[in-house]
CSV table of C-alpha atoms in Angstrom, one decimal:
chain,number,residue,atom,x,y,z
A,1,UNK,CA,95.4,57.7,-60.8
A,2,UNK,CA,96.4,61.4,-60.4
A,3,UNK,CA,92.8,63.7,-60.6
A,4,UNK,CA,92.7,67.2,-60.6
A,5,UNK,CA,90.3,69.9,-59.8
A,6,UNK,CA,88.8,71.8,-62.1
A,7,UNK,CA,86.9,74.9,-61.1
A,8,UNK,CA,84.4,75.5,-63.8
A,9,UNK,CA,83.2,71.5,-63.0
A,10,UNK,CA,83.2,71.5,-59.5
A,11,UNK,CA,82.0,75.2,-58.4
A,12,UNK,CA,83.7,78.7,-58.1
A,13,UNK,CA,83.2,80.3,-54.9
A,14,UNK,CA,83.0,84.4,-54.8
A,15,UNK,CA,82.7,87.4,-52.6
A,16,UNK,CA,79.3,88.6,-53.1
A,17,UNK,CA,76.9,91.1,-51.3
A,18,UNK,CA,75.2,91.2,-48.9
A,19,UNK,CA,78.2,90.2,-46.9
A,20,UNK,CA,76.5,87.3,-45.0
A,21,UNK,CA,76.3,85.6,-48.9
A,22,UNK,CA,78.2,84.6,-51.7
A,23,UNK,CA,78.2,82.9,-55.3
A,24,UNK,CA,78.1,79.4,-55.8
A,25,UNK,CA,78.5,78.5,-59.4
A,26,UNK,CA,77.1,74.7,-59.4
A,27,UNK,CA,78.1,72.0,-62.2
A,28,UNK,CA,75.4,73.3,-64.8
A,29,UNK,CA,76.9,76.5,-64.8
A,30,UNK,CA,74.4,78.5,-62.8
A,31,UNK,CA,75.4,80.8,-60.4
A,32,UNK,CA,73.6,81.0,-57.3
A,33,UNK,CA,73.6,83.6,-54.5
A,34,UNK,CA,73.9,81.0,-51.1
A,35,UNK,CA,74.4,82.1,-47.4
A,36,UNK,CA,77.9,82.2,-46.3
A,37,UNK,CA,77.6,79.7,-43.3
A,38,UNK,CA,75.2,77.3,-44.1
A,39,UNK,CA,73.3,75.7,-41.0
A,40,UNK,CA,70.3,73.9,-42.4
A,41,UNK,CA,70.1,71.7,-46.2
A,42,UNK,CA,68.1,69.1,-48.2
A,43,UNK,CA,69.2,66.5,-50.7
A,44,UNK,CA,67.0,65.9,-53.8
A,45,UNK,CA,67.7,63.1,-55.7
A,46,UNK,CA,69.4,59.4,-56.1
A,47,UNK,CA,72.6,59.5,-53.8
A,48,UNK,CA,72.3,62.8,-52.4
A,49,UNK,CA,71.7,63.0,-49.0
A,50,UNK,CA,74.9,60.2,-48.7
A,51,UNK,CA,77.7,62.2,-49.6
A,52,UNK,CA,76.6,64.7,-47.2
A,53,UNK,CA,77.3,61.5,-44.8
A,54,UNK,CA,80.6,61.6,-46.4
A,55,UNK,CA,81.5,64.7,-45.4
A,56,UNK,CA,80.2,64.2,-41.6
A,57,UNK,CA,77.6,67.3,-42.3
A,58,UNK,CA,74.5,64.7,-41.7
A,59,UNK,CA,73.3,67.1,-38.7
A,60,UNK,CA,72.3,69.6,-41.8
A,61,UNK,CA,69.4,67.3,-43.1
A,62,UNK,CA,66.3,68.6,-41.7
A,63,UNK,CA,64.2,66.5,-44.3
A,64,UNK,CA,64.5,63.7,-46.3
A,65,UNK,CA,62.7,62.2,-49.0
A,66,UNK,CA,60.7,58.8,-49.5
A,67,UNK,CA,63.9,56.6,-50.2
A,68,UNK,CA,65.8,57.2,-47.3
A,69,UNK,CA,63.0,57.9,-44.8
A,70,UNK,CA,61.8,54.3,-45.2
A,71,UNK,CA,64.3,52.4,-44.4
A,72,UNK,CA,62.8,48.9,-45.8
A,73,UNK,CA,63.4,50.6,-49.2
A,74,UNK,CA,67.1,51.8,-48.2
A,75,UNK,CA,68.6,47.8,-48.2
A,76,UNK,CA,72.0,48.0,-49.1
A,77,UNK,CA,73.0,51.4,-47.6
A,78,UNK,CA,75.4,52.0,-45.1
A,79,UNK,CA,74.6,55.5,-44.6
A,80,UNK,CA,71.4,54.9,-43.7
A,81,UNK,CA,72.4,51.4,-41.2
A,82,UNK,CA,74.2,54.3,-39.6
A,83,UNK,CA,71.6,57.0,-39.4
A,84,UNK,CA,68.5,55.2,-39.5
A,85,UNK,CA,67.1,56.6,-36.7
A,86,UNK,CA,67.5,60.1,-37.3
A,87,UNK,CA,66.3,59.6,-41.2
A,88,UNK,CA,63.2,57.9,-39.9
A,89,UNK,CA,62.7,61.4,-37.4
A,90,UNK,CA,63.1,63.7,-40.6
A,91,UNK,CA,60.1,65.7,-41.8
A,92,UNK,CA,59.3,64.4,-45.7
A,93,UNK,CA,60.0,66.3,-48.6
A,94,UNK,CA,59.6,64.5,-51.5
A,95,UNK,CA,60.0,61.1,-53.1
A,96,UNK,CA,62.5,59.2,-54.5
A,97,UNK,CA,64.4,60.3,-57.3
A,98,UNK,CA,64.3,64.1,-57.3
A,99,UNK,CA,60.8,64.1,-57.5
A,100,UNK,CA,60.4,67.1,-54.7
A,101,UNK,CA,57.4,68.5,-53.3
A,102,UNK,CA,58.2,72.1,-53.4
A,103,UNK,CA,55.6,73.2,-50.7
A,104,UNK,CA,57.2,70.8,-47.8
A,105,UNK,CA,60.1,72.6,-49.0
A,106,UNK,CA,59.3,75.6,-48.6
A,107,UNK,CA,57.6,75.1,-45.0
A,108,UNK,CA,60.9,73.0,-44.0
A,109,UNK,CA,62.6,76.5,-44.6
A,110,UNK,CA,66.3,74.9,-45.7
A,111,UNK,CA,69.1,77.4,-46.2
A,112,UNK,CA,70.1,75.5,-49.5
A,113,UNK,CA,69.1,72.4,-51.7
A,114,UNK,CA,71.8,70.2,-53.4
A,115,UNK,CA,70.2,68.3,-55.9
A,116,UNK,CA,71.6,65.8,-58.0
A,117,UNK,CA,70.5,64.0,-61.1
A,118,UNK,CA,71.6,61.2,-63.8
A,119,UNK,CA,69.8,62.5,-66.5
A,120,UNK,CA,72.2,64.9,-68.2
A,121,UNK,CA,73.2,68.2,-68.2
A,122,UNK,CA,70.5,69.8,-69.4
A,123,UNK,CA,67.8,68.1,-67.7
A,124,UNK,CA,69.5,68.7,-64.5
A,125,UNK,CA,70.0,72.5,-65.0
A,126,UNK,CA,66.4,72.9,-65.7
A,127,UNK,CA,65.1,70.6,-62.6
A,128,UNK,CA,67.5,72.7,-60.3
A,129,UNK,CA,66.7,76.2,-62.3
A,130,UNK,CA,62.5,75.0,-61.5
A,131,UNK,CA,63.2,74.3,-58.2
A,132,UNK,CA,64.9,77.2,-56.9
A,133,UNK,CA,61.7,79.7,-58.7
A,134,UNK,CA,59.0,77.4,-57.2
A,135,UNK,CA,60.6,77.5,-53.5
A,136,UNK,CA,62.6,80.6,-53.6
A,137,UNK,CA,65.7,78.1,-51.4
A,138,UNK,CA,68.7,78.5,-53.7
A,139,UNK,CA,69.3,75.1,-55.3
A,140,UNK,CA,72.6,73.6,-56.2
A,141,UNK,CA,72.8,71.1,-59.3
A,142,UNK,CA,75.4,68.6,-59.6
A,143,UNK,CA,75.8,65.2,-61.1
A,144,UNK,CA,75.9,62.3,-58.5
A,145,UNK,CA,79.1,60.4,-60.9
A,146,UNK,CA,80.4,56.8,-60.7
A,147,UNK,CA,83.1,54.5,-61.3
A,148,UNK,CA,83.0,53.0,-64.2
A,149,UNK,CA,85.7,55.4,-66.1
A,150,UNK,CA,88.1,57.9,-64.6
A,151,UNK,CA,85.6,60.9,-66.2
A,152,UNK,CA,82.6,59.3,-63.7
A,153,UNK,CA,85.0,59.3,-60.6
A,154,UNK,CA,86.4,62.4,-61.1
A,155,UNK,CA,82.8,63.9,-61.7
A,156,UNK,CA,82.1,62.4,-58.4
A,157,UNK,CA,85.3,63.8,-56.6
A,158,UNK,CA,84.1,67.5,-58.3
A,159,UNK,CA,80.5,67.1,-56.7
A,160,UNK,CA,82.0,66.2,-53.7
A,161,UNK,CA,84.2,69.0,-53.4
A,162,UNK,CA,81.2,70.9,-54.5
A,163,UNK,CA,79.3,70.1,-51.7
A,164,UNK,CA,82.2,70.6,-49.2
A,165,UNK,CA,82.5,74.3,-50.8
A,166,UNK,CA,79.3,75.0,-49.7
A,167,UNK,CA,79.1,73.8,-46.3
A,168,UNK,CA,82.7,74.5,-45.0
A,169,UNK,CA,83.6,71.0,-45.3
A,170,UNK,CA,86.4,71.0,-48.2
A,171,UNK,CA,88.9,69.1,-46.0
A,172,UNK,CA,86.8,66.5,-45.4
A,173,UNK,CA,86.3,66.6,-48.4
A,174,UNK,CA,89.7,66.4,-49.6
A,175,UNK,CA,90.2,63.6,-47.2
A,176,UNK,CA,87.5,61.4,-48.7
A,177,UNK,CA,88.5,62.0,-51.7
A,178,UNK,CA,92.5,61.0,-50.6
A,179,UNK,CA,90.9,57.7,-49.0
A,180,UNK,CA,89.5,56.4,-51.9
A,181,UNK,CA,92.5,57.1,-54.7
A,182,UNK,CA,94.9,55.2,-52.1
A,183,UNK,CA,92.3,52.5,-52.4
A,184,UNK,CA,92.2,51.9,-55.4
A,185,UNK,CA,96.6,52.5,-56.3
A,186,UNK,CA,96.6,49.8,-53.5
A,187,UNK,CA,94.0,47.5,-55.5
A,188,UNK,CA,95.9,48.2,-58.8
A,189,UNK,CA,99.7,48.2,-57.3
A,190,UNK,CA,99.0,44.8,-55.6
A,191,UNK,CA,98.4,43.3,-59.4
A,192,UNK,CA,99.1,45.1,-62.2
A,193,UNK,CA,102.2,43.0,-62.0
A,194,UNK,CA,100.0,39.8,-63.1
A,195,UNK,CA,100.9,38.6,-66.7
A,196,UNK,CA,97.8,38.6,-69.1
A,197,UNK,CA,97.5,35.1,-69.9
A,198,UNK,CA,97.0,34.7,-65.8
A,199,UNK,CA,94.4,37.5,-65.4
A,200,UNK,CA,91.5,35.3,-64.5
A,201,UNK,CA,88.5,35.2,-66.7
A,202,UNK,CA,85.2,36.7,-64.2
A,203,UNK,CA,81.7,37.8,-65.1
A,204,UNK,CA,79.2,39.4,-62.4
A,205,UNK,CA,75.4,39.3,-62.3
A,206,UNK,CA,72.9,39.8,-60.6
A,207,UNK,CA,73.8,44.0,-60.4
A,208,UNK,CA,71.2,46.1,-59.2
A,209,UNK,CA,70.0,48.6,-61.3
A,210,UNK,CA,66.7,50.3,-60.0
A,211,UNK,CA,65.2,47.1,-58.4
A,212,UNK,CA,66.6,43.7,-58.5
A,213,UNK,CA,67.8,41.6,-61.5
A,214,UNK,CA,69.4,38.1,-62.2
A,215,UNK,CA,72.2,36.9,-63.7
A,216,UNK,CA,72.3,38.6,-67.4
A,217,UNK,CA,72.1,41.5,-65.7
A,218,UNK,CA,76.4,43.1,-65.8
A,219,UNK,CA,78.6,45.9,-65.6
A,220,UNK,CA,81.1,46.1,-68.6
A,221,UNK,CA,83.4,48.7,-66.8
A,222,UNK,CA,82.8,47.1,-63.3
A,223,UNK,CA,85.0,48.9,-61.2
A,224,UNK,CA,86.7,45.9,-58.7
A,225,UNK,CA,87.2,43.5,-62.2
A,226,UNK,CA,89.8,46.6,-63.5
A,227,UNK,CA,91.2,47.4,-60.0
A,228,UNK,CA,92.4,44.3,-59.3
A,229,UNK,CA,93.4,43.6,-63.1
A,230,UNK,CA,91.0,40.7,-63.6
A,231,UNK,CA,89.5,39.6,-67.3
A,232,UNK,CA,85.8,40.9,-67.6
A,233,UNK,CA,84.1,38.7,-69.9
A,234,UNK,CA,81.6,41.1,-70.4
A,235,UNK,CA,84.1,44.1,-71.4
A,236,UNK,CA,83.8,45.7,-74.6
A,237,UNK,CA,80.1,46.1,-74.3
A,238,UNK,CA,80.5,49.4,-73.0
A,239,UNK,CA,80.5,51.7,-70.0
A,240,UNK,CA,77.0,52.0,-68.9
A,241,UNK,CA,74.8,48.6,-67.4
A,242,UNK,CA,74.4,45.8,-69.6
A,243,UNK,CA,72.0,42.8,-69.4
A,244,UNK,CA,73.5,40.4,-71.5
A,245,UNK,CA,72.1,37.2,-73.9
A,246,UNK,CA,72.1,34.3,-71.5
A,247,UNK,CA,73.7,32.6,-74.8
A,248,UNK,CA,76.9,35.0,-74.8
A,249,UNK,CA,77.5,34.1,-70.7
A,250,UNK,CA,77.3,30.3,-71.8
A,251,UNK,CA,80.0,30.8,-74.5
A,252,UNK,CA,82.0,33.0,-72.5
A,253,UNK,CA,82.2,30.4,-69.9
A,254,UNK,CA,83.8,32.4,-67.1
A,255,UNK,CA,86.4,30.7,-64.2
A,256,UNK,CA,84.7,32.8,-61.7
A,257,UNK,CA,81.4,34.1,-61.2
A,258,UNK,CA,80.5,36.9,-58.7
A,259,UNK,CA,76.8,37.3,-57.9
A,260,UNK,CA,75.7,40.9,-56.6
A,261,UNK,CA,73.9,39.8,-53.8
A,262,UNK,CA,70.5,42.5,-53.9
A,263,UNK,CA,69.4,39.7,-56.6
A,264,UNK,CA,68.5,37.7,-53.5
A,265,UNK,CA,65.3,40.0,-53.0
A,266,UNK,CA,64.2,39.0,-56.5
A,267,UNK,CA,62.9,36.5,-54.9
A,268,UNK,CA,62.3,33.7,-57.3
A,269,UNK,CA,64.4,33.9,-60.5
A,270,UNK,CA,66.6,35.4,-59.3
A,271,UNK,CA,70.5,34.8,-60.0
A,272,UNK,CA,71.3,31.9,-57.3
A,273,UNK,CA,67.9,30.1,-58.8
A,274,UNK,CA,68.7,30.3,-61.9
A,275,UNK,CA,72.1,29.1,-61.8
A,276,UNK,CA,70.4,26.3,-59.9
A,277,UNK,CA,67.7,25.5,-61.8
A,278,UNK,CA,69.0,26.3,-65.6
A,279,UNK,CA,71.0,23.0,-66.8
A,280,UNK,CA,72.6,25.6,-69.5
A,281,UNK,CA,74.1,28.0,-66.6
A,282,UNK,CA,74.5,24.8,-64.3
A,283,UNK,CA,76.9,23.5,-66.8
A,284,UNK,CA,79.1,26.6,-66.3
A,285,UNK,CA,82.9,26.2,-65.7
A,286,UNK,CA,82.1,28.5,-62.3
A,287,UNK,CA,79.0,26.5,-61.2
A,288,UNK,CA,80.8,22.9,-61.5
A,289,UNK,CA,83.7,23.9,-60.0
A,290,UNK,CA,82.2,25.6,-57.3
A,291,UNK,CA,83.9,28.8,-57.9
A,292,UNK,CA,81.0,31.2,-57.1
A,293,UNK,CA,81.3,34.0,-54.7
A,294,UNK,CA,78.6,36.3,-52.8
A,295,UNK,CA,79.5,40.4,-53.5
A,296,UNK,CA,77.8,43.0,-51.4
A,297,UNK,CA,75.3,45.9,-53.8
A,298,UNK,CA,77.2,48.5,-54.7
A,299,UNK,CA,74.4,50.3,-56.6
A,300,UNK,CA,71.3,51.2,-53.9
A,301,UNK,CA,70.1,54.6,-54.7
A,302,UNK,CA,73.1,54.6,-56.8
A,303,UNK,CA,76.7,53.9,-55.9
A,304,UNK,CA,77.9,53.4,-52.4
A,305,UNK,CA,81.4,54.3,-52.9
A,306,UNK,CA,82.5,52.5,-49.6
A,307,UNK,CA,81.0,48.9,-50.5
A,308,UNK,CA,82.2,48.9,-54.2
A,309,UNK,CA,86.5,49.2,-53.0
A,310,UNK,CA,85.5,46.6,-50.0
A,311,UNK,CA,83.8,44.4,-52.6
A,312,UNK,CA,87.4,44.4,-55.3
A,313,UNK,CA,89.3,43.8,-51.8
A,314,UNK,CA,87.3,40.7,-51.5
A,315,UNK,CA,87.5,39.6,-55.2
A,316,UNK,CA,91.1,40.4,-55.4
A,317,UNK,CA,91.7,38.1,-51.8
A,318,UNK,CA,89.9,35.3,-54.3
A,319,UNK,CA,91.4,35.7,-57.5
A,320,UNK,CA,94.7,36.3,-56.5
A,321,UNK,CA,95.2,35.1,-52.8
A,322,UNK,CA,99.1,35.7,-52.8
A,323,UNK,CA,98.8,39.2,-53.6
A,324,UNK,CA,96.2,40.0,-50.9
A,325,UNK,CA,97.3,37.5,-48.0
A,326,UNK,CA,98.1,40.3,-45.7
A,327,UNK,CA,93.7,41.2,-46.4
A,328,UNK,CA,90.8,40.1,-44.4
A,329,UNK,CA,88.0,41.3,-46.4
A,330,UNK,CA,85.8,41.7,-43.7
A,331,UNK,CA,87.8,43.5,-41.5
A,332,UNK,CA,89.0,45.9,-44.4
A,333,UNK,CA,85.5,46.5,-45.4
A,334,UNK,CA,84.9,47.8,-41.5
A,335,UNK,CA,88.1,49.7,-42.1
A,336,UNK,CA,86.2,51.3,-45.1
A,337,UNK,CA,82.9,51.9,-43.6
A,338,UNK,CA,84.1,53.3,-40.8
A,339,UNK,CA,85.9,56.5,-43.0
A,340,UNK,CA,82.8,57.0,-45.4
A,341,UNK,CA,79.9,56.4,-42.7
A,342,UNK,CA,81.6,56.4,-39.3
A,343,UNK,CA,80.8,52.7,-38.4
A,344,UNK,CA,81.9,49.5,-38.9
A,345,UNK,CA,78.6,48.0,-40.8
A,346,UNK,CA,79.4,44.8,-42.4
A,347,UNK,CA,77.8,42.8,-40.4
A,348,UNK,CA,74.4,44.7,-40.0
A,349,UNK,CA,74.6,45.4,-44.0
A,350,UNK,CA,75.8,41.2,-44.8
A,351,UNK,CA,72.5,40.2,-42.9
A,352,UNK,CA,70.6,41.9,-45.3
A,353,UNK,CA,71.4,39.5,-47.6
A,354,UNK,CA,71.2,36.3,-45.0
A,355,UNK,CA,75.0,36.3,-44.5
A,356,UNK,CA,76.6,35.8,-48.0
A,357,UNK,CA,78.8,38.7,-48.5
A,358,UNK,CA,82.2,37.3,-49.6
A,359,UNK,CA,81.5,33.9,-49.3
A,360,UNK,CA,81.9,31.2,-51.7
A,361,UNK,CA,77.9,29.8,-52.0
A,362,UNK,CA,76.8,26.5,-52.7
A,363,UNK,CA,74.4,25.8,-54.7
């Protein structure tokens, strides 16, 4: 997969006066007037304040808001495993989900905002064009992106380099950006080669998608299934989250099942239960063969880009052993963490979820 920048998407930088500024223009098309060497930002908004992570620029945060600040509510993270402490030390600035408090931020005295939404262009022009009159701090707007087509991955790589643009960090930036494409030509070079009739047939539930589901709940375009050239039963429903009829998941009747493990803090009904306890999902191919297998979230305050390549390691080291013999999941997922966040975290994030990150579960 070959991306390319493009200026207008990820932000033009300019000369502009006084000389100790410039213009930014962000994704929405605004142009905003920022100081040339940024030393002090905020991040507004789901899956913000972790790219900054990404780009080794976590020293900038002098707030945070309500989701990353408690860290009961930031399960599933590795940025904030790695930073805890100092997120817990941050002055609040708002809660979760953009929802700022524009007096904190204006006593917090940041040099810039990056704010990022999932609600669209035009709702995210006018929530960074609001914020920047109420507070006076000039506010960059972006879109946070995804995986689930080449358009949402290259948004993401724009908003990266975005961000990077800003704060001096475009080779890190760059370098991120590198990391993951390698990634995922490794994932797709090591089976692409695999004949369609012996793509295995695989269905995952159980995704997170602002709280915890069970089983119907899927991603169509689910990034690891296409990586590693495996048979979605769900695909064709679309590219955005799906829960599906528990009917269509019994006639699909899936070799594998994958079970996103932040359905575990459902607590009861949740997707392990109910594969237990329903005699229709009992009956699946999967269950009675034993062919279920523990994934770690991707999709905590949206998507941890580190967690979703180590989770299609993992699934391709299942599906198709020969191809990945040379792969220990766990240690490649430290290998991963350890460029996005710093730290090897598998371990600290797997006991989250009592230890059953790729591993096949009994039920």
């Amino acid at each position: 997969m070959v991306i390319l920048l493009i200026c207008a998407a990820t932000g033009c930088v300019a000369d502009a006066s006084p000389e100790d500024s410039r213009i930014i223009t962000d994704q929405y098309g605004r142009e905003v007037s920022v100081p040339s060497d940024v030393k002090s930002a905020l991040c507004s908004g789901s899956g913000c304040l972790r790219y900054l992570v990404y780009l080794q620029a976590e020293d900038l945060a002098v707030g945070v808001d309500s989701a990353d600040k408690v860290q009961e509510d930031a399960l599933g993270r590795p940025y904030s495993i790695v930073h805890a402490g100092m997120f817990e030390s941050l002055p609040l600035f708002g809660e979760a989900r953009g929802r700022d408090d524009p007096e904190k931020i204006v006593a917090l005295g940041p040099d810039i905002v990056f704010k990022t939404t999932s609600s669209g262009v035009a709702v995210g022009m006018a929530e960074a064009e609001a914020l920047q009159q109420r507070t006076g701090v000039p506010v960059i707007g972006f879109q946070y992106g995804s995986v689930r087509t080449e358009a949402d991955l290259l948004l993401m790589y724009n908003s990266l380099r975005l961000m990077g643009s800003v704060i001096g960090r475009e080779e890190r930036a760059e370098d991120v950006i590198d990391f993951i494409e390698k990634e995922i030509a490794d994932l797709e070079e090591r089976t692409r080669d695999i004949p369609v009739s012996e793509r295995k047939r695989v269905y995952i539930g159980g995704i997170g998608n602002k709280g915890a589901h069970g089983i119907i709940s899927t991603e169509p375009a689910y990034g690891p299934f296409e990586w590693v050239h495996a048979d979605n039963v769900a695909y064709g429903l679309g590219t955005d989250h799906a829960d599906v009829a528990k009917e269509a998941l019994v006639d699909w009747d899936p070799e594998y099942l994958f079970i996103d493990l932040s359905s575990t803090h459902l607590g009861e009904g949740n997707a392990l239960d109910q594969l237990k306890t329903d005699p229709a999902l009992a009956g699946l191919s999967a269950v009675r063969s034993g062919k279920v297998y523990g994934v770690l979230p991707y999709n905590s305050y949206t998507t941890n880009y580190g967690t979703v390549i180590a989770d299609a390691y993992f699934i391709g080291s299942v599906l198709y052993p020969e191809q990945f013999a040379d792969i220990d999941p766990i240690e490649k997922a430290d290998e991963i963490y350890s460029i996005f966040v710093g730290e090897p975290v598998f371990s600290r994030l797997n006991s989250q979820y009592n230890g059953l990150g790729f591993s096949q579960i009994q039920l």
